[in-house]
Steps between C-alpha positions, in 0.01 A plus 500: 500500500367314203581130491583537136808706574594299804507633850837630608400739772222734583542873511535485877768230473714728288480820695824445684670290232815645338399331174177701502703818530693386194175458309380846598831662406511304175149611402599862564820448303313355204264798505792745505679327212188470285428870549866569419473304174176670398631845589836458328335370182252785502786748534694326224195514272456873562869566438493300176201698377693824564821372344323389181457869414873568516685180404525291186428124494872437453588679823232311689647178361848595622363588844332158513834332426671697776225409744540134402874535567433627852235236571732221382785611726269529801339162430824304475663687789233488769201281416633170637630672815163663563325164477763339727479772765123460523562172680514542875761308701467548875781269608861456405749223584756613754866414528531168690866569577390753759325240710141577404261220587232619259587459134279795410376813665241766424607800299429844637313753289825687462678191364213427262513854363879504480501170312268627226694829482829316451359277228330790320844642419550204267244663271726806479805282440320324215333810363808716443676263255168404340415865437839556334476178298146560376585861410799388295290234325228755428743744336668221306179347361284811451424590139614823339159666542516453877863613521406810301248606764610825670669448839457122477827423680435758771150358545632144527770594751249692708266199493796284608577729793132524599465120493803449725375773733162327519677179602654688793150520647488119535622493865211729598257301287612173660445635852157634411400165352632319805307730733193507268508881465297492181356847554850649503587321178180611329548865600867500395430349158200728446702815573787373284265416211340843518846659496600298194186603312543865596867512398440315174213725393674815620822420313314414180296822507809709583705343220216547252454869589877558486530315165753259650526148357506315832430155357427247775676712763173610671418137577847450647461814713167369626653162584782663692248707695309182582812331640610802706156559654448129566823481701425823685147399603607149597781627721296776664190285565702203623697721735173629651349153529813357665649787696690256725548222252710202621660459158699696245423574136866419429652151490570400862589172677213298649547388857535241641729327251369201309631243251200585282641850436771591250739752657243531775276700267332293228262208563613186315148346469362824359790530255446145376130572456574831325730330247233240424226761460735715289555217253127430491415868447726510193326192365156650566605821328598305189166317507315830536663636186441173312165616363675792330731264311213270398273772370786670317596172330158372393257794465456821307574847633125558532465198730802612700343841556163349592659269757709780651194722538290220653780401738548859613131559572430150629806505721394820676292304751787262567751781551277730707314248717644150489869591511483704826290228666751235390787701647325551832387135510852373438619704796210377714558133415871544568424635847227254593685191377860588574732239646838528676800539278632164620200321348448713192675253272349185649141432396452223758625707791309814411165317524535517877617862515187679381212533749169337413307820567714697254463230234122507542506879484701494177273234348186700585650819358603321180160335456318829562724694262467242224122502535493879500713499184263254334199715590657801331608292202157339465348845449786602268461190284122549481499866396853560366491329158162648389606853599853477352417637151310795644764590757780469247314726259465764772860497627695416183285626213349346189833394349554242773137396529507387136804278556530167682575686824141470640500121464847479653392716796191281543722190510728675750202535738500120535876503561488750790358248756791268426745786563332575832494142630853422385636818657370428849594130489854580389520765773433221751760275338770768498428576867539146636691287247857391573775575245481139381123526448544825310751330270244224437242766419739660250555163331125451464460854365753409232284203409191719496673739261505223240121478530485877456719494187318199355154648555618834368642345185178308432273795576700756304649301214267203446154609617563864399334644811702821487555685826224299670714190459769658712246561778411129478868402522549719806189350658632146450831594659322669791277195558811281523659734754177514702482119508856471633457775760165353612646157568794660684273711721272203569796284595640769728168559679397134530838418650410743779140397558332759276344493156426738214164337410418574136125519565558774761650744251224473239221760493155374591294311242253787482777751424642283222158437347400867499838601353454240225153630419634857494781403262254319270266799497775755435631295209155531339488879549697691238722723716676706236574869458199672344244247621164635627518647848235263633703205376815621678288565807388138501862388496599733783199392706583131449863559601396699806251235607773236473716693745207571733378139504856384570519732801168368631580132448851530642417741784578245774844430354578870448393582856721218625796645308435841655491350850821310436689808384355752746450309825685744721275793412183290528607369840568850630164624377316208661653548845260661753593848607612552858230637725 
């Protein structure tokens, strides 16, 4: 392997390593989830194009509010538990009163699965009252136009029921995550998404032909179909995968008994971690919506619309590619760097509980992923801003291309790399940090929010940058979060004999130079709608050459990544056949 990335192990060294199997499964899982995101968004786009012919903008607005209601309930009910359950704990303290000499013992696969199943029911316990509370708040605070929508209450109640029913799939989801059955998850969510689209479109067309004012009810019917099919596929596929499963999908006691279990069922360390992550997730959610408050307070409606459009298009890459990789990586880091429950809250003790090989493996994976991210982002930053006006004119029309939206989208291209790097670094932090360290992170994020507000105020109100100023404020906040996460990751790795090595994650000098030349050239070419075909061809050729040159210059690194993620197949293919 290249010295620049640091040698952890050769392909042959990893063939029999369990951590290599984790890498292979994680790469497959990331592929499944990315395809799931792309497919679901393509289906959603097609459905929206069909629905535009039958529904008014007001009804689409109401359906968006109902979808936000469902997303909010699911987020606050299950997000922190999902992050917590991605951590792997192979040992559990045993009851010393029974004469055990060892203070901890390995957990069986059945106990591991039963533990995550038991804890996943907390999402249901939280979700039921949250669904009722949010529904009541929605009805109480909705304006008269929304309340006058046909079947609005029936639609809301059906959304409420569908959301709770979706939460009942959490025990199956938790087991699949614990056993890394990403293919099952992808197939279940794909079938459920297709069902939702089919039911929504079918109900809308039926109501239109029958002259029935269905309001937002078709969207509620589609959401209910999604929840029913999701549960059905999860249960049927999980039953096939684990025909003789040593666990139950109901809450059951975990044996042997342990002082680290409440009522013999719920892990105390995991509960403490879940409460900490839950508080942090609420804080992050408030920070995420902070840009909406800033832009509403200090900019015009035109700037608000331009920022929303740019954020939606610019965020597509983050939602479709970076988010699934972050989720898989958080699970991988949690498995590679797990420590016994008895040492989870003690930073000094846990240094000795994680194997050196696994730390090196995690460090190599993180370095490789960060460098891969930067390669993609280098190309995006070089060709994204010059092509933004043209692309926006094609997908959104001339009305938007004549606004400040193109410049905002161009600025967003520079913000995407920060989103990518911060996401993977925070995935590492959330996978290994103790509850105390997570509370420290939350305190620093509060401090960083002041930098966000201050920069936003100056950019929007003093320097009059419009929506671009909000992108700058978000970038400042993201840089602060990256700096904190970077020093945390470096401290964690160096305390265990590894290192992140900033130089190792940067693209080669040749790649950076060629990308810079490409960006300079594209800025000089007028890439606008209606430009001569030869001129647009020059831009496309320059962009394509940037990608091609990057592949050539980084071929050794890309080949190394392939060998790291697919060693088992390569090893099998290289073995001599029996004579």
